[in-house]
Amino acid sequence: MKKTKKFNSPLLVLVILSVILLIKLGVFRNLVYGEVSLLRLVAIDFPVFMLLPVLLFVVLRRVSPLVALVYNLFVSALLVSIVWYERYFQTVPSYFDLQQGDQAGSVMETVSLLYAPLDFLFFADIVVYIALFVLYWNRPLTMKNRKKISVVAFVLVAVSLVTTVVALQKPILDMTLFAKEQGFVQTQLVQAAQQNSASAQMHLISDEELAKLKGNEFVPYTEHERFGIAKDRHLFVIQVESLQNFAINQSIGGQELTPNLNELLGDSLYFDRMFQQIGAGNTSDAEWLLHMSLLPKGLDPTVNYLNGTPLPSLVNMLNEQDYYTTTYHADKLEYWNRKELYPSLGFDYAYSSDEIPDEDLIGLWPSDRTMFQFAEGEIREQAASGKKIYANLMTVTSHTPFEVREQDKYLELPEQYVDTYTGNYLQSIRYADEAVGEFIAFLKAEGIYEDSLIVINGDHSGLHGRPMTVNDTDLMGELLGHSYSLKDRFLLPFIIAAPGLFESEVNSNFGGQVDMMPTIMNLMGIEPQAPMVGHNMLQYENNLLAVRYYLPGGSYITGDHMYLGQNARYPERYYDFDTMERIEPDKETIEQKQKNALKILNHSDALLSNFLDEGEEEAETGEES
Ligand code: GP9
Ligand code: MN
């Protein structure tokens, strides 16, 4: 009896639980935010994380080492996932990414490259909990004085409430900075609350005003240079996974990285300054930008909010011009909610892993060659039946972690690149180029090529985040002849091949993924039926891009400058966009451009709200936001 009493020490278990949690949260802060503020640790992070077990103890009327053990395992798994996510994407995830683990696929496939052995120390405390569990087995830690733990619970609830209410008063400009200052859990709550309250600043602007905000003068669509020169041509858009612009016209060890794309440039108009604009929805956001010319939501994948409203998409506009519209992607339709996305965009048919043979797997998916060969069969039939074709072909083989089989390695890499992340990326891009080349050869052989507009674009960067070691970055520097910069990372190729219409034309107007749709529409002579945020890159020289999620909140890019807002790790940064040299921030210009960029973002969100579930309220029209 006496012995039982002696061990019956619930407060000791509570103290142990608290100390371990504080250590874990401290390490987490250091790994993710690069700082450990004691005040934030104790007042913001600790109370919310301690709340759940303490409430459970109150309800159970005992301090349960089993509950403590299970809860700690959960917290460790959560913190490690966030650490890995941040290492890859350089931002903390939103609750969507954690809740839909399969959709954060890119991270999970790359875990082997993201983990550091020391990460597993997050789970080291399991020994302590098992010891406690054994020690108190059959000796219930009854809370004789329940008052004490109820007071603890009350304090934790009160502090958590206060920190959440404080956080709710502020806008999330940058996820990681917000989480660092307001707490990770509070950030998720604020984000959920902001999703549920209809967007606060719904202000539409006119096309003229939009052009002015970007530094241009509006020109009516039909008056654009070369409007309709590709009218009634077939349209093929090949979205190449992880293809960055630096790969085009690039050589390594005397071999071209993209010989087939380089050859295609002979018949192309090539935009060599198009910037990435996707948010958390990665590939699916790229599909959204291409087909809607609206900015993605940013913190969440845009596709998760679709409510079945028919969209004024590029696909639907082509449907109205009697095109037969299809998309091809060797993955499940469930991934990235494409089951909703494709009918909303209006595709006549979406070919997925349901039809594309499950053969010749590279990594998780059938190879690009398999996808293209399947598509060729369909396209041959469509062409034979005299249809005008729009086919969107999405490759996957060059997805991280860039696995390429020996027989598909077309490059003989210099020794230092062999079996490195950078080297593997180059090999997989070279493979994708080969597969695209074979598809172009098919179009030529079938006599389709001459009557087509063939667009090649990259969906987002491939070389970024933790899988890139210092050595990988150095290898990129060696390849490029200058250090691998954010500009090298974020510029994506936008190539429009139109045999007979273009000849080795390069256009360096600055643009973003949002500008692809208006540029394509202009060439095809299609006037927009709904407002778009992007513009025809052939027509307009100036631009102003706001990028959420992958750049800190408040960041913007023009053809001349790149401004990065403050985030959890860095102060604000200002670059000359040509040289990527850091220059002294010019406060006045930055303030003005930020204001304009915010107006463009609000305009896009207002347009978006008409098509998404959260947008029950109609957007208002107005000049100011
Ligand atoms: C999955 C493929 C890759 O369907 O599109 O998606 P990502 O991980 O790049 O978003
Ligand atoms: Mn992708």
XYZ file of C-alpha atoms and ligand atoms in Angstrom:
636
model
C 0.000 0.000 0.000
C 2.635 2.368 1.136
C 4.697 1.628 -1.986
C 1.754 2.424 -4.250
C 1.340 5.776 -2.585
C 4.974 6.570 -2.995
C 4.805 5.994 -6.757
C 1.494 7.653 -7.129
C 2.907 10.942 -8.327
C 0.784 12.414 -11.117
C 2.459 15.793 -10.976
C 5.826 14.182 -11.663
C 4.425 12.644 -14.868
C 3.024 16.026 -15.840
C 6.370 17.691 -15.253
C 8.182 15.033 -17.310
C 5.650 15.420 -20.116
C 6.089 19.206 -20.033
C 9.880 19.148 -20.034
C 10.006 16.715 -22.966
C 7.450 18.734 -24.922
C 9.368 21.962 -24.293
C 12.596 20.383 -25.542
C 10.865 19.034 -28.657
C 9.169 22.316 -29.461
C 12.456 24.154 -28.913
C 14.301 21.871 -31.329
C 11.415 22.226 -33.794
C 11.631 26.040 -33.595
C 15.326 25.899 -34.216
C 15.016 23.566 -37.224
C 12.070 25.290 -38.905
C 12.400 28.963 -37.966
C 16.117 29.107 -37.189
C 15.450 30.607 -33.727
C 14.331 29.585 -30.242
C 12.512 32.456 -28.573
C 11.832 31.355 -24.991
C 8.856 33.648 -24.727
C 7.192 32.264 -27.873
C 8.087 28.732 -26.872
C 6.543 28.974 -23.408
C 3.643 31.336 -24.049
C 2.591 30.460 -27.617
C 3.656 26.916 -28.556
C 3.692 25.047 -25.271
C 0.152 25.781 -23.959
C -1.620 24.648 -27.154
C 0.415 21.478 -27.396
C -0.028 20.672 -23.689
C -3.754 21.349 -23.753
C -5.006 18.091 -25.219
C -3.285 15.623 -22.847
C -4.165 17.714 -19.790
C -7.823 17.911 -20.812
C -7.786 14.154 -21.325
C -6.344 13.672 -17.839
C -9.119 15.814 -16.383
C -11.763 13.799 -18.202
C -10.168 10.449 -17.310
C -9.601 11.606 -13.723
C -6.110 10.228 -13.824
C -2.760 10.992 -15.349
C -2.361 8.199 -17.838
C 1.187 7.329 -18.995
C -0.440 5.518 -21.947
C -2.182 8.700 -23.077
C 1.106 10.579 -22.614
C 2.929 7.952 -24.691
C 0.434 7.945 -27.569
C 0.134 11.734 -27.591
C 3.886 12.158 -27.690
C 4.213 9.782 -30.602
C 1.610 11.825 -32.445
C 3.352 15.120 -31.660
C 6.738 13.712 -32.703
C 5.328 12.447 -36.002
C 3.643 15.797 -36.647
C 6.734 17.859 -35.860
C 9.011 15.656 -37.958
C 6.587 15.832 -40.917
C 6.598 19.625 -40.698
C 10.406 19.695 -40.487
C 10.654 17.511 -43.610
C 8.007 19.484 -45.451
C 9.818 22.733 -44.699
C 13.109 21.243 -45.862
C 11.589 20.436 -49.230
C 9.182 23.310 -49.840
C 10.881 25.944 -47.646
C 7.560 26.845 -46.100
C 5.530 25.245 -43.323
C 2.553 23.249 -44.619
C -1.065 24.209 -44.265
C -3.483 21.812 -42.589
C -4.567 20.676 -46.059
C -1.193 19.168 -46.824
C -1.068 17.310 -43.525
C -4.646 16.152 -43.728
C -4.274 14.802 -47.265
C -0.976 12.996 -46.971
C -1.287 11.418 -50.419
C -1.530 14.799 -52.055
C 1.672 15.989 -50.468
C 3.106 13.125 -52.506
C 6.188 14.957 -53.617
C 7.423 15.181 -50.046
C 6.744 11.635 -49.048
C 8.534 10.210 -52.079
C 11.516 12.317 -51.243
C 11.677 11.526 -47.545
C 14.817 9.460 -47.993
C 16.518 12.633 -49.178
C 15.012 14.874 -46.515
C 15.622 13.123 -43.244
C 18.645 13.632 -41.078
C 19.491 10.808 -38.639
C 19.188 13.223 -35.714
C 15.500 13.786 -36.606
C 14.752 10.467 -34.993
C 15.733 11.954 -31.641
C 12.198 13.388 -31.713
C 11.149 9.852 -30.849
C 13.861 9.205 -28.241
C 11.531 10.062 -25.354
C 9.565 6.913 -26.072
C 12.007 5.184 -23.675
C 10.926 7.509 -20.853
C 7.250 6.894 -21.528
C 7.647 3.156 -21.740
C 9.499 3.279 -18.392
C 6.682 5.329 -16.868
C 4.126 2.996 -18.338
C 5.834 -0.057 -16.823
C 6.389 1.715 -13.502
C 2.786 2.761 -13.143
C 1.285 -0.371 -14.617
C -1.607 -1.278 -12.363
C -0.938 1.754 -10.205
C -3.449 4.298 -11.371
C -2.195 7.831 -10.994
C -5.450 9.054 -9.542
C -5.746 12.772 -9.204
C -6.652 12.993 -5.553
C -6.686 16.689 -5.750
C -8.417 17.225 -9.086
C -8.460 20.910 -8.415
C -4.771 21.246 -9.131
C -4.934 19.750 -12.600
C -8.159 21.592 -13.355
C -6.361 24.848 -12.604
C -3.542 23.801 -14.949
C -6.116 22.978 -17.636
C -7.839 26.325 -17.118
C -4.581 28.257 -17.483
C -3.679 26.325 -20.642
C -7.100 26.967 -22.187
C -6.935 30.652 -21.302
C -3.427 31.186 -22.702
C -4.236 29.192 -25.858
C -7.382 31.228 -26.395
C -5.590 34.528 -25.940
C -2.781 33.619 -28.356
C -5.308 32.385 -30.939
C -7.452 35.510 -30.659
C -4.340 37.693 -31.003
C -3.319 35.703 -34.107
C -6.819 36.023 -35.591
C -6.438 39.796 -35.696
C -3.532 39.564 -38.136
C -3.346 38.677 -41.824
C -1.185 35.727 -42.890
C 1.316 37.271 -45.279
C 3.842 34.493 -44.994
C 2.982 31.087 -43.506
C 6.350 30.399 -41.903
C 6.802 33.889 -40.502
C 3.259 33.785 -39.131
C 3.838 30.366 -37.558
C 7.101 31.566 -36.034
C 5.455 34.629 -34.476
C 1.963 33.321 -33.702
C 2.494 29.564 -33.317
C 2.062 26.694 -35.774
C -1.297 25.516 -34.419
C -2.665 29.054 -34.211
C -1.629 29.606 -37.841
C -3.725 26.630 -38.925
C -6.720 27.920 -36.964
C -6.381 31.400 -38.430
C -6.074 29.924 -41.899
C -9.204 27.807 -41.428
C -11.096 30.823 -40.073
C -10.023 32.968 -42.995
C -11.125 30.287 -45.465
C -14.544 30.162 -43.890
C -15.191 33.867 -43.733
C -15.974 35.080 -47.251
C -12.916 36.844 -48.616
C -12.691 40.218 -46.973
C -11.417 42.310 -49.824
C -13.346 41.435 -52.940
C -12.605 44.181 -55.353
C -12.704 43.702 -59.057
C -10.861 46.077 -61.335
C -11.300 46.787 -65.007
C -8.981 45.387 -67.694
C -7.702 48.928 -68.262
C -6.865 49.382 -64.581
C -5.223 45.950 -64.462
C -2.990 46.819 -67.411
C -2.085 50.114 -65.720
C -1.133 48.393 -62.457
C 1.348 46.310 -64.428
C 2.773 49.405 -66.141
C 1.049 48.957 -69.509
C -1.616 50.635 -71.565
C -4.597 48.419 -72.361
C -5.031 47.378 -75.989
C -8.307 45.696 -77.099
C -7.740 41.995 -77.822
C -8.517 41.979 -81.507
C -6.003 44.784 -82.042
C -3.114 42.755 -80.629
C -0.243 42.086 -82.927
C -0.656 38.705 -84.671
C -4.174 38.162 -83.314
C -5.583 34.974 -84.816
C -2.539 33.962 -86.877
C -2.930 30.365 -85.647
C -6.727 30.230 -85.919
C -8.187 26.731 -86.187
C -4.843 25.004 -85.730
C -4.708 21.938 -83.481
C -3.398 22.804 -80.025
C -1.063 20.527 -78.088
C 0.123 21.687 -74.686
C 2.857 19.524 -73.226
C 3.374 20.353 -69.575
C 6.731 18.887 -68.619
C 7.110 17.954 -64.951
C 9.748 20.008 -63.089
C 11.193 21.511 -66.279
C 13.118 24.700 -65.525
C 14.110 27.238 -68.124
C 17.866 26.931 -67.576
C 17.717 23.475 -69.212
C 16.832 24.938 -72.613
C 19.864 25.477 -74.862
C 22.061 24.145 -72.057
C 24.888 21.676 -72.543
C 26.827 19.430 -70.236
C 30.047 17.707 -71.268
C 29.353 18.747 -74.871
C 25.862 17.186 -74.889
C 22.639 19.168 -75.141
C 20.281 18.723 -72.188
C 17.189 19.172 -74.328
C 18.235 18.499 -77.949
C 14.665 17.862 -79.098
C 13.228 21.000 -77.527
C 16.174 22.991 -78.856
C 15.420 21.738 -82.344
C 11.769 22.651 -81.918
C 12.856 26.236 -81.158
C 13.591 26.577 -84.878
C 9.816 26.644 -85.476
C 8.980 28.468 -82.266
C 8.298 31.605 -80.399
C 10.207 31.070 -77.158
C 9.461 33.117 -74.051
C 12.581 32.846 -71.919
C 11.466 34.936 -68.930
C 8.316 33.272 -67.566
C 8.173 33.037 -63.787
C 6.624 30.281 -61.642
C 3.403 31.242 -59.839
C 1.991 28.025 -58.383
C 0.924 27.685 -54.748
C 0.488 24.622 -52.534
C -1.304 22.774 -55.354
C 1.927 22.318 -57.360
C 1.200 20.531 -60.675
C -2.542 21.077 -60.326
C -2.031 24.795 -59.736
C 0.031 24.867 -62.937
C -2.920 23.273 -64.752
C -5.159 25.905 -63.165
C -2.953 28.816 -64.220
C -2.709 27.488 -67.765
C -6.441 26.965 -68.198
C -7.913 29.836 -66.192
C -5.349 32.677 -66.167
C -6.251 33.251 -62.530
C -3.814 33.096 -59.640
C -4.014 30.021 -57.438
C -5.221 30.293 -53.849
C -1.698 29.991 -52.498
C -1.886 28.330 -49.113
C -4.212 25.572 -50.320
C -4.474 23.703 -53.599
C -7.048 25.659 -55.624
C -8.600 22.454 -56.956
C -9.784 21.424 -53.489
C -12.374 24.181 -53.485
C -14.029 23.543 -56.841
C -17.773 23.335 -56.575
C -18.718 22.080 -60.026
C -19.419 25.526 -61.481
C -18.618 25.418 -65.216
C -15.552 27.560 -65.695
C -14.711 30.080 -68.419
C -11.580 28.056 -69.108
C -9.327 27.781 -72.131
C -10.785 24.291 -72.609
C -14.378 25.503 -72.639
C -13.546 28.309 -75.030
C -11.977 25.743 -77.364
C -15.045 23.512 -76.956
C -17.107 26.386 -78.248
C -14.859 26.574 -81.297
C -15.642 22.884 -81.970
C -12.396 21.476 -80.674
C -12.279 17.959 -79.263
C -10.561 18.484 -75.921
C -8.644 15.861 -73.948
C -6.046 15.655 -71.219
C -3.530 12.842 -70.624
C -1.803 12.131 -67.327
C -0.572 8.748 -66.103
C -1.925 9.098 -62.583
C -5.180 8.531 -60.731
C -7.902 11.114 -61.313
C -8.326 11.416 -57.556
C -4.865 12.918 -57.164
C -5.109 16.683 -56.806
C -8.906 16.409 -57.079
C -8.718 16.135 -60.855
C -12.037 14.290 -60.807
C -13.611 17.687 -60.100
C -11.087 19.809 -61.948
C -11.403 18.247 -65.393
C -15.200 18.365 -65.761
C -15.143 21.952 -64.489
C -12.488 22.921 -67.014
C -14.657 21.192 -69.616
C -12.486 18.445 -71.119
C -14.412 16.125 -73.420
C -12.348 13.291 -71.989
C -9.643 12.955 -69.347
C -7.267 10.038 -69.885
C -5.666 8.875 -66.650
C -4.192 5.708 -65.157
C -7.622 4.200 -65.872
C -6.702 4.035 -69.575
C -2.959 4.636 -69.842
C -1.302 1.199 -69.532
C 0.339 0.467 -66.209
C 3.614 -0.451 -67.941
C 7.222 0.581 -68.105
C 7.049 2.143 -64.644
C 9.646 4.706 -63.704
C 9.286 5.699 -60.067
C 5.604 5.623 -59.190
C 4.106 6.068 -62.616
C 4.101 4.656 -66.170
C 6.902 6.313 -68.132
C 6.348 9.413 -70.235
C 7.011 7.264 -73.293
C 4.070 5.030 -72.309
C 1.811 8.054 -71.858
C 2.811 9.589 -75.196
C 2.447 6.300 -77.083
C -1.027 5.862 -75.643
C -1.946 9.450 -76.553
C -0.636 8.960 -80.087
C -3.190 6.190 -80.654
C -6.033 8.451 -79.545
C -4.785 11.493 -81.441
C -4.375 9.488 -84.659
C -8.062 8.534 -84.456
C -9.182 12.045 -83.567
C -7.256 13.497 -86.507
C -8.621 10.811 -88.866
C -12.172 11.772 -87.925
C -11.426 15.365 -88.926
C -11.650 16.873 -85.439
C -9.853 20.011 -84.366
C -7.767 18.755 -81.472
C -6.810 20.232 -78.144
C -4.655 17.777 -76.196
C -3.031 18.612 -72.883
C -0.256 16.092 -72.238
C 1.326 16.021 -68.822
C 4.560 14.207 -68.218
C 5.541 12.738 -64.836
C 8.845 10.898 -65.206
C 10.940 13.943 -64.332
C 9.233 14.209 -60.927
C 11.433 14.279 -57.851
C 13.381 12.146 -56.825
C 14.360 11.935 -60.535
C 14.812 8.220 -60.890
C 16.021 7.196 -64.328
C 16.798 3.626 -65.313
C 20.170 2.821 -66.850
C 18.643 2.248 -70.310
C 17.042 5.730 -70.206
C 20.174 7.647 -69.302
C 20.915 9.538 -72.476
C 23.567 11.763 -70.954
C 27.119 10.817 -70.227
C 27.546 13.000 -67.219
C 30.910 14.280 -66.045
C 31.938 12.123 -63.121
C 31.168 14.670 -60.396
C 27.479 14.751 -61.468
C 26.954 10.986 -61.498
C 24.469 9.788 -58.862
C 23.934 13.268 -57.433
C 20.500 14.867 -57.096
C 21.461 17.486 -59.679
C 22.867 14.833 -62.026
C 19.715 12.722 -61.680
C 17.565 15.775 -62.427
C 19.549 16.446 -65.614
C 19.195 12.802 -66.686
C 15.443 12.789 -66.088
C 14.948 16.067 -67.968
C 16.979 14.609 -70.832
C 14.671 11.560 -70.779
C 11.552 13.773 -70.830
C 13.052 15.669 -73.764
C 13.540 12.387 -75.628
C 9.923 11.362 -74.990
C 8.666 14.774 -76.169
C 10.913 14.490 -79.233
C 9.331 11.150 -80.145
C 5.870 12.676 -79.819
C 6.847 15.594 -82.093
C 8.212 13.050 -84.590
C 4.822 11.286 -84.465
C 2.998 14.567 -85.189
C 5.318 15.133 -88.159
C 4.897 11.589 -89.470
C 1.103 11.872 -89.267
C 1.072 15.228 -91.058
C -0.443 16.905 -87.996
C 2.589 19.012 -87.102
C 2.209 21.622 -89.852
C -1.357 22.402 -88.754
C -0.599 22.693 -85.071
C 0.382 25.002 -82.282
C 2.565 23.065 -79.881
C 3.140 24.570 -76.482
C 5.799 23.303 -74.097
C 5.831 24.568 -70.534
C 7.312 23.563 -67.191
C 4.942 23.212 -64.256
C 7.358 24.256 -61.483
C 10.939 23.906 -60.395
C 12.554 20.559 -59.664
C 15.838 21.609 -58.113
C 15.055 23.152 -54.763
C 14.892 22.505 -51.055
C 16.740 20.131 -48.834
C 17.337 17.293 -51.336
C 19.792 19.712 -52.959
C 22.981 19.461 -50.973
C 25.668 22.135 -51.015
C 27.436 19.941 -53.561
C 24.294 19.873 -55.774
C 24.089 23.648 -55.647
C 27.781 23.904 -56.513
C 27.251 21.538 -59.451
C 24.501 23.820 -60.709
C 26.865 26.770 -60.385
C 29.456 24.881 -62.412
C 26.871 24.105 -65.099
C 25.479 27.625 -65.334
C 28.715 29.543 -64.895
C 27.172 31.535 -62.044
C 25.747 30.591 -58.676
C 22.321 28.924 -58.794
C 19.873 31.738 -58.039
C 16.159 32.082 -57.300
C 15.794 33.292 -60.852
C 17.355 30.063 -62.165
C 14.988 28.148 -59.937
C 11.779 29.961 -60.788
C 12.041 30.703 -64.511
C 10.117 28.105 -66.518
C 10.223 27.681 -70.288
C 7.223 28.715 -72.369
C 7.697 27.595 -75.950
C 5.086 27.933 -78.693
C 5.969 25.995 -81.805
C 3.926 26.972 -84.843
C 5.575 25.677 -88.001
C 5.258 28.215 -90.786
C 4.416 31.026 -88.360
C 7.527 31.346 -86.216
C 11.201 30.952 -86.908
C 13.625 30.852 -83.974
C 11.909 33.780 -82.331
C 12.863 34.598 -78.754
C 10.766 36.990 -76.721
C 12.133 38.204 -73.393
C 9.082 40.077 -72.146
C 8.668 39.222 -68.498
C 5.662 37.076 -67.627
C 4.219 34.435 -65.376
C 2.286 31.191 -65.779
C -0.872 33.288 -65.599
C 0.076 34.836 -68.946
C 0.182 31.615 -70.961
C -3.564 31.385 -71.614
C -4.043 34.933 -72.973
C -0.930 34.547 -75.137
C -2.175 31.272 -76.641
C -5.700 32.677 -77.091
C -4.360 35.689 -78.903
C -2.545 33.544 -81.461
C -5.639 31.380 -81.915
C -7.839 34.417 -82.369
C -10.055 33.729 -79.379
C -11.455 36.690 -77.472
C -11.859 36.167 -73.706
C -15.333 35.534 -72.341
C -14.409 36.301 -68.768
C -11.787 38.494 -67.117
C -8.294 37.060 -66.857
C -5.460 38.174 -64.623
C -2.726 37.417 -67.147
C -2.026 39.195 -70.406
C -0.707 38.440 -73.873
C 3.068 38.356 -73.430
C 3.583 39.237 -77.091
C 1.708 42.476 -76.667
C 2.787 43.841 -73.290
C 6.330 44.622 -72.243
C 5.813 45.330 -68.565
C 4.519 43.061 -65.852
C 4.021 42.809 -62.122
C 3.738 39.369 -60.577
C 2.662 38.537 -57.084
C 3.777 35.100 -55.928
C 2.294 33.557 -52.798
C 3.354 30.448 -50.886
C 6.750 29.778 -52.461
C 7.913 33.327 -51.805
C 7.344 35.264 -48.578
C 4.164 37.333 -48.353
C 4.533 40.804 -49.863
C 7.024 39.585 -52.488
C 6.672 40.714 -56.079
C 8.655 40.511 -59.306
C 8.847 42.824 -62.282
C 11.091 42.368 -65.279
C 13.595 44.659 -63.525
C 13.463 43.739 -59.853
C 12.674 40.937 -57.505
C 11.499 41.928 -54.049
C 11.251 39.302 -51.328
C 9.338 40.198 -48.189
C 10.605 39.313 -44.741
C 10.102 35.680 -43.761
C 10.901 33.479 -40.775
C 14.583 33.177 -41.657
C 15.476 36.237 -43.715
C 14.904 39.993 -43.696
C 13.462 41.641 -46.807
C 15.642 41.291 -49.931
C 15.759 43.309 -53.144
C 17.483 42.113 -56.318
C 18.324 43.465 -59.728
C 16.473 40.863 -61.793
C 19.001 40.826 -64.627
C 22.115 40.228 -62.556
C 20.411 38.839 -59.429
C 22.706 41.041 -57.388
C 21.268 42.276 -54.117
C 20.683 45.990 -54.131
C 19.574 48.538 -51.552
C 15.773 48.412 -51.165
C 14.116 51.446 -52.709
C 11.337 51.985 -50.180
C 9.095 54.217 -52.268
C 9.067 51.990 -55.356
C 8.630 48.874 -53.247
C 5.641 50.305 -51.389
C 3.957 51.339 -54.626
C 4.586 48.014 -56.374
C 3.416 46.059 -53.326
C 0.219 48.060 -53.271
C -0.355 47.385 -56.959
C 0.518 43.699 -56.598
C -1.970 43.407 -53.728
C -4.692 44.965 -55.893
C -3.967 42.376 -58.586
C -4.100 39.573 -56.011
C -7.388 40.839 -54.597
C -8.806 41.147 -58.089
C -7.806 37.567 -58.847
C -9.244 36.304 -55.547
C -12.484 38.135 -56.226
C -12.751 36.490 -59.654
C -11.821 33.148 -58.134
C -14.448 33.401 -55.420
C -17.173 33.052 -58.043
C -15.996 29.545 -58.873
C -15.014 28.167 -55.488
C -17.023 26.864 -52.583
C -16.058 29.660 -50.246
C -17.368 32.291 -52.682
C -21.026 32.490 -51.853
C -20.954 36.258 -51.784
C -20.751 37.990 -55.132
C -17.631 40.044 -55.618
C -18.112 43.778 -55.626
C -16.771 46.090 -58.244
C -14.642 48.969 -57.082
C -11.454 50.835 -57.718
C -9.791 50.727 -54.332
C -9.175 47.837 -52.008
C 0.902 13.775 -59.771
C 1.821 14.627 -60.567
C 2.909 15.220 -59.725
O -0.323 13.561 -60.366
O 1.110 15.595 -61.229
O 2.421 16.178 -58.916
P 3.313 17.196 -58.058
O 3.844 16.420 -56.893
O 4.421 17.712 -58.922
O 2.364 18.251 -57.677
Mn 4.636 18.717 -60.759
